[in-house]
Amino acid sequence: MKVLGIESSCDETAAAVVEDGRTVLSDVVSSQVEEHKIYGGVVPEIASRRHTEAICGVVQKALADAGCTFTDIDAIAVTYAPGLIGALLVGVNYAKGVALSTGIPLVPVHHLRGHIAANYVCSPELEPPFLALVVSGGHTHLVNVTGYTTFEVLGKTRDDAAGESLDKVARTLGLPYPGGLNLDKIAADGDPNAYRFPHPHVTGSEYDFSFSGLKTFAVNLVHNAEQKGETVDTADLGASYLKAVTDILVGHTISAAKATGAKKIVLAGGVSANSVLRRRMNEECEKRHISLYMPLLRYCGDNAVMIASQGYYEYLNGKRADLTLNAAATMPIEEN
Ligand code: KG4
Ligand code: ZN
C-alpha cells in the first residue's frame, strides 16, 4: 500500500511516498532555514507563505521520484497537529483538495506520532511496545508506545522543550539559527565539566521535565560575565549546557525504562540528532542490555516520510478524515 505523506507544521515543506509504512519510495524536503536565519528563528507568517509557494512542486516531485501518479496512491497522510497553525493549514488544505479531486482517502497524522514512526523506516524490525523519548523544538515527551496508534504519556516538559532551550542558549552565545544544531557542533571542542548547572526536579512527577530554569541559569551566566567584562568560553559553556540537558533526558528515560521494564528505547524528534544525546543514551542502554533505536540523521528533523509511515498505521487502524478536517496548534499525542 502506497501512502503519500505531507508535512508543513513548521519550516519544512515536505512530501514523500512510503510503501507499507516501511519502504521509502521518495522523500522531498524543501527547507526554509536560510530565510528564517536572518530573524534568528521561524517567523510564522513567512513560513505559511513559503509553504503555499512550495507545496505543489514538492508533492509533484515526491510522486515523480517514486515513479507514481495520484492514481497509484492509496492514502494521503497529512500532519494536522501540533504546530504553527498557519503552516499546518497549508498542508491540510492541499491534502483536502487532492482528496476531493481524486477520491483518495485522507488520513490525519499527529506530528509527534510521525517523529516516532521515523524509526519504523530506519529499523524495519522495530515494533511496539517500546519507550520513546520525543525531543523536538516544541515538545519533550516520554511516551510508552503500547501499539502503533496507542500512546501513554509518562512525562513531559512543564515549560520549555529541550530543543527550545538549546536554541535559546545557542542564540545567547551568538550562534546562528538553528541553534541546537550549531550548539552541537561547537560543543564538540568544549569541556562538558567546565561549568556546573543545577539539576532541576519537578515535584510530584518523576518523569516530567523542566528546562526553563536551566536555560535562564545559562543565559544569566553569559550576561553576568558580559557585565563584568569577562568572556565565556562558548565551546565550554555549550558543552556543559548540553551535558546538563542530556543528563536529564537520559536519566528520566532510563528511570522510566527500569520502572516499566522496557527493553526497547526509541529516540525521536529534531534533538535526537544530537551527538551527545545519541552517545550517552547508547552507553546507558548498552550497560542495561536495552535495545536502542534512533532515526538516521535525515529523519530526525521534520520530513514527510515519517508522516507517511505513521499514516499507514493510522489507516490500518481505520482513521480517516473528511473534508471538514481542520488543523490544531496543540493536541495531546494520546488523542485519537
Ligand atoms: O523535530 P524538529 O525538526 O521540529 C519540531 O517539530 O520542533 O526539531 C527542531 C529542534 C530545534 O530546536 C533544533 O535546534 C533541534 O531540533 N536540533 C538539534 C540538533 N539538530 C536539530 N538539537 C541538538 N542537536 C542537534 N544536532
Ligand atoms: Zn518536528
GROMACS .gro file of C-alpha atoms and ligand atoms in nm:
model
  363
    1MET     CA    1   0.000   0.000   0.000
    2LYS     CA    2   0.145   0.338  -0.106
    3VAL     CA    3   0.090   0.638   0.121
    4LEU     CA    4   0.168   0.996   0.019
    5GLY     CA    5   0.282   1.190   0.327
    6ILE     CA    6   0.258   1.569   0.353
    7GLU     CA    7   0.423   1.776   0.627
    8SER     CA    8   0.411   2.155   0.677
    9SER     CA    9   0.393   2.207   1.054
   10CYS     CA   10   0.695   2.437   1.090
   11ASP     CA   11   0.961   2.549   0.841
   12GLU     CA   12   0.999   2.247   0.613
   13THR     CA   13   0.759   2.176   0.327
   14ALA     CA   14   0.785   1.802   0.275
   15ALA     CA   15   0.623   1.521   0.077
   16ALA     CA   16   0.712   1.153   0.049
   17VAL     CA   17   0.577   0.824  -0.077
   18VAL     CA   18   0.622   0.525   0.156
   19GLU     CA   19   0.513   0.168   0.089
   20ASP     CA   20   0.353  -0.035   0.370
   21GLY     CA   21   0.483   0.207   0.633
   22ARG     CA   22   0.844   0.095   0.597
   23THR     CA   23   0.986   0.135   0.245
   24VAL     CA   24   1.076   0.485   0.127
   25LEU     CA   25   0.994   0.537  -0.242
   26SER     CA   26   1.060   0.911  -0.236
   27ASP     CA   27   1.150   1.180   0.014
   28VAL     CA   28   1.138   1.552  -0.071
   29VAL     CA   29   1.207   1.831   0.181
   30SER     CA   30   1.212   2.199   0.093
   31SER     CA   31   1.368   2.384   0.386
   32GLN     CA   32   1.314   2.750   0.470
   33VAL     CA   33   1.602   2.762   0.720
   34GLU     CA   34   1.808   3.015   0.522
   35GLU     CA   35   1.518   3.259   0.510
   36HIS     CA   36   1.438   3.239   0.884
   37LYS     CA   37   1.807   3.255   0.982
   38ILE     CA   38   1.821   3.634   0.947
   39TYR     CA   39   1.544   3.663   1.210
   40GLY     CA   40   1.708   3.415   1.448
   41GLY     CA   41   1.402   3.186   1.447
   42VAL     CA   42   1.094   3.083   1.249
   43VAL     CA   43   0.862   3.370   1.151
   44PRO     CA   44   0.517   3.204   1.130
   45GLU     CA   45   0.369   3.419   0.854
   46ILE     CA   46   0.674   3.379   0.632
   47ALA     CA   47   0.659   3.002   0.692
   48SER     CA   48   0.294   2.988   0.575
   49ARG     CA   49   0.367   3.187   0.262
   50ARG     CA   50   0.665   2.972   0.167
   51HIS     CA   51   0.465   2.651   0.222
   52THR     CA   52   0.196   2.789  -0.010
   53GLU     CA   53   0.453   2.855  -0.282
   54ALA     CA   54   0.639   2.525  -0.240
   55ILE     CA   55   0.374   2.263  -0.174
   56CYS     CA   56   0.257   2.182  -0.529
   57GLY     CA   57   0.613   2.142  -0.660
   58VAL     CA   58   0.723   1.938  -0.356
   59VAL     CA   59   0.433   1.692  -0.390
   60GLN     CA   60   0.481   1.662  -0.767
   61LYS     CA   61   0.849   1.584  -0.715
   62ALA     CA   62   0.769   1.324  -0.448
   63LEU     CA   63   0.529   1.150  -0.687
   64ALA     CA   64   0.774   1.169  -0.979
   65ASP     CA   65   1.068   1.041  -0.771
   66ALA     CA   66   0.854   0.744  -0.663
   67GLY     CA   67   0.753   0.678  -1.024
   68CYS     CA   68   0.390   0.740  -0.930
   69THR     CA   69   0.091   0.949  -1.018
   70PHE     CA   70  -0.204   1.010  -0.787
   71THR     CA   71  -0.373   0.700  -0.933
   72ASP     CA   72  -0.106   0.482  -0.765
   73ILE     CA   73  -0.159   0.638  -0.419
   74ASP     CA   74  -0.382   0.450  -0.172
   75ALA     CA   75  -0.399   0.714   0.104
   76ILE     CA   76  -0.288   1.071   0.174
   77ALA     CA   77  -0.143   1.124   0.522
   78VAL     CA   78  -0.115   1.484   0.636
   79THR     CA   79   0.018   1.645   0.954
   80TYR     CA   80  -0.276   1.827   1.112
   81ALA     CA   81  -0.140   1.894   1.465
   82PRO     CA   82   0.050   2.020   1.659
   83GLY     CA   83   0.249   2.303   1.501
   84LEU     CA   84   0.224   2.656   1.365
   85ILE     CA   85  -0.142   2.690   1.274
   86GLY     CA   86  -0.095   2.889   0.954
   87ALA     CA   87   0.176   2.649   0.839
   88LEU     CA   88  -0.032   2.337   0.917
   89LEU     CA   89  -0.333   2.478   0.730
   90VAL     CA   90  -0.136   2.488   0.404
   91GLY     CA   91  -0.065   2.113   0.412
   92VAL     CA   92  -0.413   2.026   0.540
   93ASN     CA   93  -0.592   2.231   0.275
   94TYR     CA   94  -0.369   2.100  -0.002
   95ALA     CA   95  -0.434   1.740   0.108
   96LYS     CA   96  -0.810   1.804   0.126
   97GLY     CA   97  -0.803   1.946  -0.226
   98VAL     CA   98  -0.629   1.635  -0.358
   99ALA     CA   99  -0.863   1.406  -0.164
  100LEU     CA  100  -1.165   1.590  -0.304
  101SER     CA  101  -1.048   1.578  -0.663
  102THR     CA  102  -0.916   1.220  -0.664
  103GLY     CA  103  -1.129   1.040  -0.405
  104ILE     CA  104  -0.814   0.911  -0.228
  105PRO     CA  105  -0.876   0.853   0.148
  106LEU     CA  106  -0.741   1.126   0.375
  107VAL     CA  107  -0.563   1.030   0.700
  108PRO     CA  108  -0.477   1.295   0.962
  109VAL     CA  109  -0.144   1.238   1.143
  110HIS     CA  110  -0.020   1.378   1.475
  111HIS     CA  111   0.326   1.529   1.420
  112LEU     CA  112   0.486   1.364   1.726
  113ARG     CA  113   0.345   1.023   1.634
  114GLY     CA  114   0.515   1.085   1.300
  115HIS     CA  115   0.851   1.158   1.466
  116ILE     CA  116   0.828   0.824   1.647
  117ALA     CA  117   0.737   0.646   1.320
  118ALA     CA  118   1.063   0.766   1.158
  119ASN     CA  119   1.212   0.471   1.348
  120TYR     CA  120   0.987   0.218   1.166
  121VAL     CA  121   1.151   0.327   0.842
  122CYS     CA  122   1.506   0.321   0.981
  123SER     CA  123   1.467  -0.004   1.180
  124PRO     CA  124   1.242  -0.246   0.988
  125GLU     CA  125   1.239  -0.493   1.280
  126LEU     CA  126   1.107  -0.238   1.531
  127GLU     CA  127   0.755  -0.299   1.662
  128PRO     CA  128   0.569  -0.160   1.966
  129PRO     CA  129   0.565  -0.182   2.264
  130PHE     CA  130   0.860   0.042   2.347
  131LEU     CA  131   0.953   0.352   2.543
  132ALA     CA  132   1.001   0.667   2.332
  133LEU     CA  133   1.179   0.991   2.416
  134VAL     CA  134   1.039   1.254   2.179
  135VAL     CA  135   1.256   1.565   2.179
  136SER     CA  136   1.180   1.839   1.929
  137GLY     CA  137   1.178   2.217   1.910
  138GLY     CA  138   0.836   2.241   2.071
  139HIS     CA  139   0.795   1.916   2.269
  140THR     CA  140   0.970   1.693   2.519
  141HIS     CA  141   0.769   1.378   2.589
  142LEU     CA  142   0.849   1.045   2.748
  143VAL     CA  143   0.593   0.809   2.597
  144ASN     CA  144   0.500   0.448   2.648
  145VAL     CA  145   0.416   0.339   2.294
  146THR     CA  146   0.184   0.046   2.357
  147GLY     CA  147   0.083  -0.002   1.992
  148TYR     CA  148   0.122   0.173   1.656
  149THR     CA  149  -0.165   0.407   1.739
  150THR     CA  150  -0.183   0.388   2.119
  151PHE     CA  151   0.028   0.608   2.343
  152GLU     CA  152   0.060   0.670   2.715
  153VAL     CA  153   0.247   0.984   2.820
  154LEU     CA  154   0.468   0.913   3.124
  155GLY     CA  155   0.616   1.261   3.144
  156LYS     CA  156   0.654   1.586   2.953
  157THR     CA  157   0.803   1.927   2.995
  158ARG     CA  158   0.628   2.170   3.228
  159ASP     CA  159   0.776   2.469   3.046
  160ASP     CA  160   1.035   2.488   2.766
  161ALA     CA  161   1.104   2.200   2.531
  162ALA     CA  162   1.460   2.066   2.525
  163GLY     CA  163   1.512   2.195   2.169
  164GLU     CA  164   1.368   2.536   2.253
  165SER     CA  165   1.611   2.572   2.547
  166LEU     CA  166   1.909   2.465   2.333
  167ASP     CA  167   1.804   2.718   2.067
  168LYS     CA  168   1.779   3.000   2.324
  169VAL     CA  169   2.116   2.926   2.484
  170ALA     CA  170   2.277   2.897   2.140
  171ARG     CA  171   2.132   3.235   2.046
  172THR     CA  172   2.266   3.391   2.367
  173LEU     CA  173   2.608   3.256   2.273
  174GLY     CA  174   2.578   3.428   1.936
  175LEU     CA  175   2.530   3.110   1.733
  176PRO     CA  176   2.307   3.124   1.425
  177TYR     CA  177   1.967   2.952   1.387
  178PRO     CA  178   1.908   2.655   1.404
  179GLY     CA  179   2.069   2.686   1.746
  180GLY     CA  180   2.059   2.324   1.865
  181LEU     CA  181   2.249   2.201   1.562
  182ASN     CA  182   2.516   2.473   1.591
  183LEU     CA  183   2.550   2.419   1.966
  184ASP     CA  184   2.611   2.050   1.894
  185LYS     CA  185   2.891   2.144   1.651
  186ILE     CA  186   3.077   2.390   1.875
  187ALA     CA  187   3.033   2.175   2.187
  188ALA     CA  188   3.247   1.906   2.028
  189ASP     CA  189   3.554   2.122   2.109
  190GLY     CA  190   3.442   2.217   2.462
  191ASP     CA  191   3.489   2.080   2.812
  192PRO     CA  192   3.150   1.949   2.940
  193ASN     CA  193   3.270   1.985   3.300
  194ALA     CA  194   3.383   2.349   3.270
  195TYR     CA  195   3.053   2.492   3.402
  196ARG     CA  196   2.821   2.337   3.661
  197PHE     CA  197   2.446   2.359   3.614
  198PRO     CA  198   2.165   2.286   3.861
  199HIS     CA  199   1.971   1.961   3.812
  200PRO     CA  200   1.602   2.058   3.817
  201HIS     CA  201   1.337   1.823   3.959
  202VAL     CA  202   0.964   1.853   3.909
  203THR     CA  203   0.797   1.792   4.243
  204GLY     CA  204   0.538   1.518   4.239
  205SER     CA  205   0.611   1.395   3.889
  206GLU     CA  206   0.922   1.186   3.845
  207TYR     CA  207   0.918   1.183   3.465
  208ASP     CA  208   0.821   1.542   3.391
  209PHE     CA  209   1.088   1.782   3.268
  210SER     CA  210   1.163   2.150   3.331
  211PHE     CA  211   1.423   2.329   3.119
  212SER     CA  212   1.326   2.691   3.174
  213GLY     CA  213   1.531   2.740   3.495
  214LEU     CA  214   1.833   2.567   3.343
  215LYS     CA  215   1.810   2.789   3.035
  216THR     CA  216   1.781   3.106   3.248
  217PHE     CA  217   2.082   2.993   3.453
  218ALA     CA  218   2.289   2.967   3.133
  219VAL     CA  219   2.164   3.298   2.992
  220ASN     CA  220   2.237   3.478   3.323
  221LEU     CA  221   2.583   3.326   3.335
  222VAL     CA  222   2.661   3.475   2.992
  223HIS     CA  223   2.507   3.815   3.071
  224ASN     CA  224   2.679   3.842   3.413
  225ALA     CA  225   3.014   3.767   3.252
  226GLU     CA  226   2.950   4.032   2.984
  227GLN     CA  227   2.862   4.290   3.251
  228LYS     CA  228   3.189   4.220   3.432
  229GLY     CA  229   3.381   4.250   3.106
  230GLU     CA  230   3.471   3.881   3.120
  231THR     CA  231   3.436   3.639   2.833
  232VAL     CA  232   3.277   3.297   2.850
  233ASP     CA  233   3.428   3.013   2.654
  234THR     CA  234   3.150   2.941   2.405
  235ALA     CA  235   3.257   2.583   2.338
  236ASP     CA  236   3.293   2.504   2.711
  237LEU     CA  237   2.959   2.660   2.801
  238GLY     CA  238   2.786   2.490   2.507
  239ALA     CA  239   2.935   2.152   2.602
  240SER     CA  240   2.842   2.197   2.970
  241TYR     CA  241   2.487   2.301   2.886
  242LEU     CA  242   2.442   2.008   2.651
  243LYS     CA  243   2.571   1.777   2.922
  244ALA     CA  244   2.320   1.918   3.171
  245VAL     CA  245   2.027   1.878   2.927
  246THR     CA  246   2.125   1.531   2.807
  247ASP     CA  247   2.189   1.409   3.166
  248ILE     CA  248   1.825   1.492   3.243
  249LEU     CA  249   1.687   1.340   2.923
  250VAL     CA  250   1.888   1.020   2.960
  251GLY     CA  251   1.829   0.998   3.338
  252HIS     CA  252   1.449   1.024   3.308
  253THR     CA  253   1.436   0.778   3.019
  254ILE     CA  254   1.646   0.514   3.192
  255SER     CA  255   1.446   0.552   3.518
  256ALA     CA  256   1.123   0.505   3.323
  257ALA     CA  257   1.267   0.201   3.144
  258LYS     CA  258   1.359   0.050   3.481
  259ALA     CA  259   1.015   0.118   3.625
  260THR     CA  260   0.822  -0.013   3.324
  261GLY     CA  261   1.064  -0.295   3.240
  262ALA     CA  262   1.100  -0.159   2.885
  263LYS     CA  263   1.361  -0.346   2.683
  264LYS     CA  264   1.342  -0.113   2.383
  265ILE     CA  265   1.406   0.263   2.384
  266VAL     CA  266   1.335   0.483   2.083
  267LEU     CA  267   1.460   0.838   2.024
  268ALA     CA  268   1.262   1.076   1.807
  269GLY     CA  269   1.244   1.442   1.702
  270GLY     CA  270   1.493   1.706   1.592
  271VAL     CA  271   1.702   1.691   1.912
  272SER     CA  272   1.752   1.315   1.865
  273ALA     CA  273   2.012   1.420   1.604
  274ASN     CA  274   2.226   1.549   1.890
  275SER     CA  275   2.558   1.367   1.905
  276VAL     CA  276   2.591   1.385   2.286
  277LEU     CA  277   2.237   1.255   2.344
  278ARG     CA  278   2.290   0.968   2.098
  279ARG     CA  279   2.623   0.870   2.255
  280ARG     CA  280   2.508   0.895   2.618
  281MET     CA  281   2.184   0.707   2.554
  282ASN     CA  282   2.375   0.437   2.371
  283GLU     CA  283   2.619   0.394   2.663
  284GLU     CA  284   2.339   0.366   2.919
  285CYS     CA  285   2.134   0.125   2.707
  286GLU     CA  286   2.435  -0.100   2.640
  287LYS     CA  287   2.508  -0.125   3.014
  288ARG     CA  288   2.150  -0.241   3.077
  289HIS     CA  289   2.104  -0.463   2.769
  290ILE     CA  290   1.829  -0.236   2.639
  291SER     CA  291   1.795  -0.212   2.258
  292LEU     CA  292   1.824   0.148   2.140
  293TYR     CA  293   1.662   0.273   1.818
  294MET     CA  294   1.747   0.612   1.670
  295PRO     CA  295   1.643   0.758   1.334
  296LEU     CA  296   1.907   0.825   1.069
  297LEU     CA  297   2.004   1.192   1.098
  298ARG     CA  298   1.800   1.290   0.792
  299TYR     CA  299   1.482   1.153   0.957
  300CYS     CA  300   1.536   1.320   1.298
  301GLY     CA  301   1.415   1.661   1.179
  302ASP     CA  302   1.083   1.729   1.009
  303ASN     CA  303   1.014   1.520   0.699
  304ALA     CA  304   0.716   1.358   0.529
  305VAL     CA  305   0.850   1.001   0.528
  306MET     CA  306   0.765   0.976   0.899
  307ILE     CA  307   0.413   1.113   0.831
  308ALA     CA  308   0.351   0.862   0.552
  309SER     CA  309   0.479   0.580   0.777
  310GLN     CA  310   0.255   0.672   1.071
  311GLY     CA  311  -0.028   0.742   0.825
  312TYR     CA  312  -0.009   0.381   0.708
  313TYR     CA  313  -0.065   0.252   1.064
  314GLU     CA  314  -0.339   0.509   1.129
  315TYR     CA  315  -0.508   0.394   0.805
  316LEU     CA  316  -0.489   0.029   0.911
  317ASN     CA  317  -0.649   0.134   1.239
  318GLY     CA  318  -0.939   0.286   1.045
  319LYS     CA  319  -0.858   0.652   1.093
  320ARG     CA  320  -0.999   0.879   0.819
  321ALA     CA  321  -1.076   1.248   0.783
  322ASP     CA  322  -1.349   1.408   0.579
  323LEU     CA  323  -1.337   1.749   0.414
  324THR     CA  324  -1.415   1.925   0.743
  325LEU     CA  325  -1.063   1.836   0.868
  326ASN     CA  326  -0.905   2.133   1.048
  327ALA     CA  327  -0.554   2.193   1.180
  328ALA     CA  328  -0.477   2.239   1.552
  329ALA     CA  329  -0.180   2.419   1.708
  330THR     CA  330  -0.185   2.186   2.009
  331MET     CA  331  -0.310   1.832   2.055
  332PRO     CA  332  -0.221   1.558   2.305
  333ILE     CA  333  -0.043   1.263   2.144
  334GLU     CA  334  -0.290   1.019   2.304
  335GLU     CA  335  -0.594   1.181   2.146
  336ASN     CA  336  -0.746   0.993   1.853
  337KG4     O1  337   1.158   1.799   1.523
  337KG4     P1  338   1.210   1.929   1.477
  337KG4     O2  339   1.284   1.933   1.346
  337KG4     O3  340   1.096   2.034   1.469
  337KG4     C1  341   0.994   2.039   1.561
  337KG4     O4  342   0.899   1.955   1.549
  337KG4     O5  343   1.005   2.121   1.655
  337KG4     O6  344   1.305   1.983   1.593
  337KG4     C2  345   1.372   2.104   1.582
  337KG4     C3  346   1.464   2.118   1.701
  337KG4     C4  347   1.526   2.257   1.711
  337KG4     O7  348   1.515   2.301   1.845
  337KG4     C5  349   1.671   2.232   1.672
  337KG4     O8  350   1.761   2.323   1.730
  337KG4     C6  351   1.692   2.091   1.727
  337KG4     O9  352   1.572   2.024   1.691
  337KG4     N1  353   1.809   2.024   1.669
  337KG4     C7  354   1.915   1.985   1.743
  337KG4     C8  355   2.007   1.925   1.653
  337KG4     N2  356   1.953   1.930   1.528
  337KG4     C9  357   1.831   1.991   1.540
  337KG4     N3  358   1.938   1.996   1.875
  337KG4    C10  359   2.054   1.946   1.920
  337KG4     N4  360   2.148   1.888   1.841
  337KG4    C11  361   2.129   1.874   1.708
  337KG4     N5  362   2.221   1.816   1.633
  338ZN      ZN  363   0.906   1.806   1.434
   0.00000   0.00000   0.00000
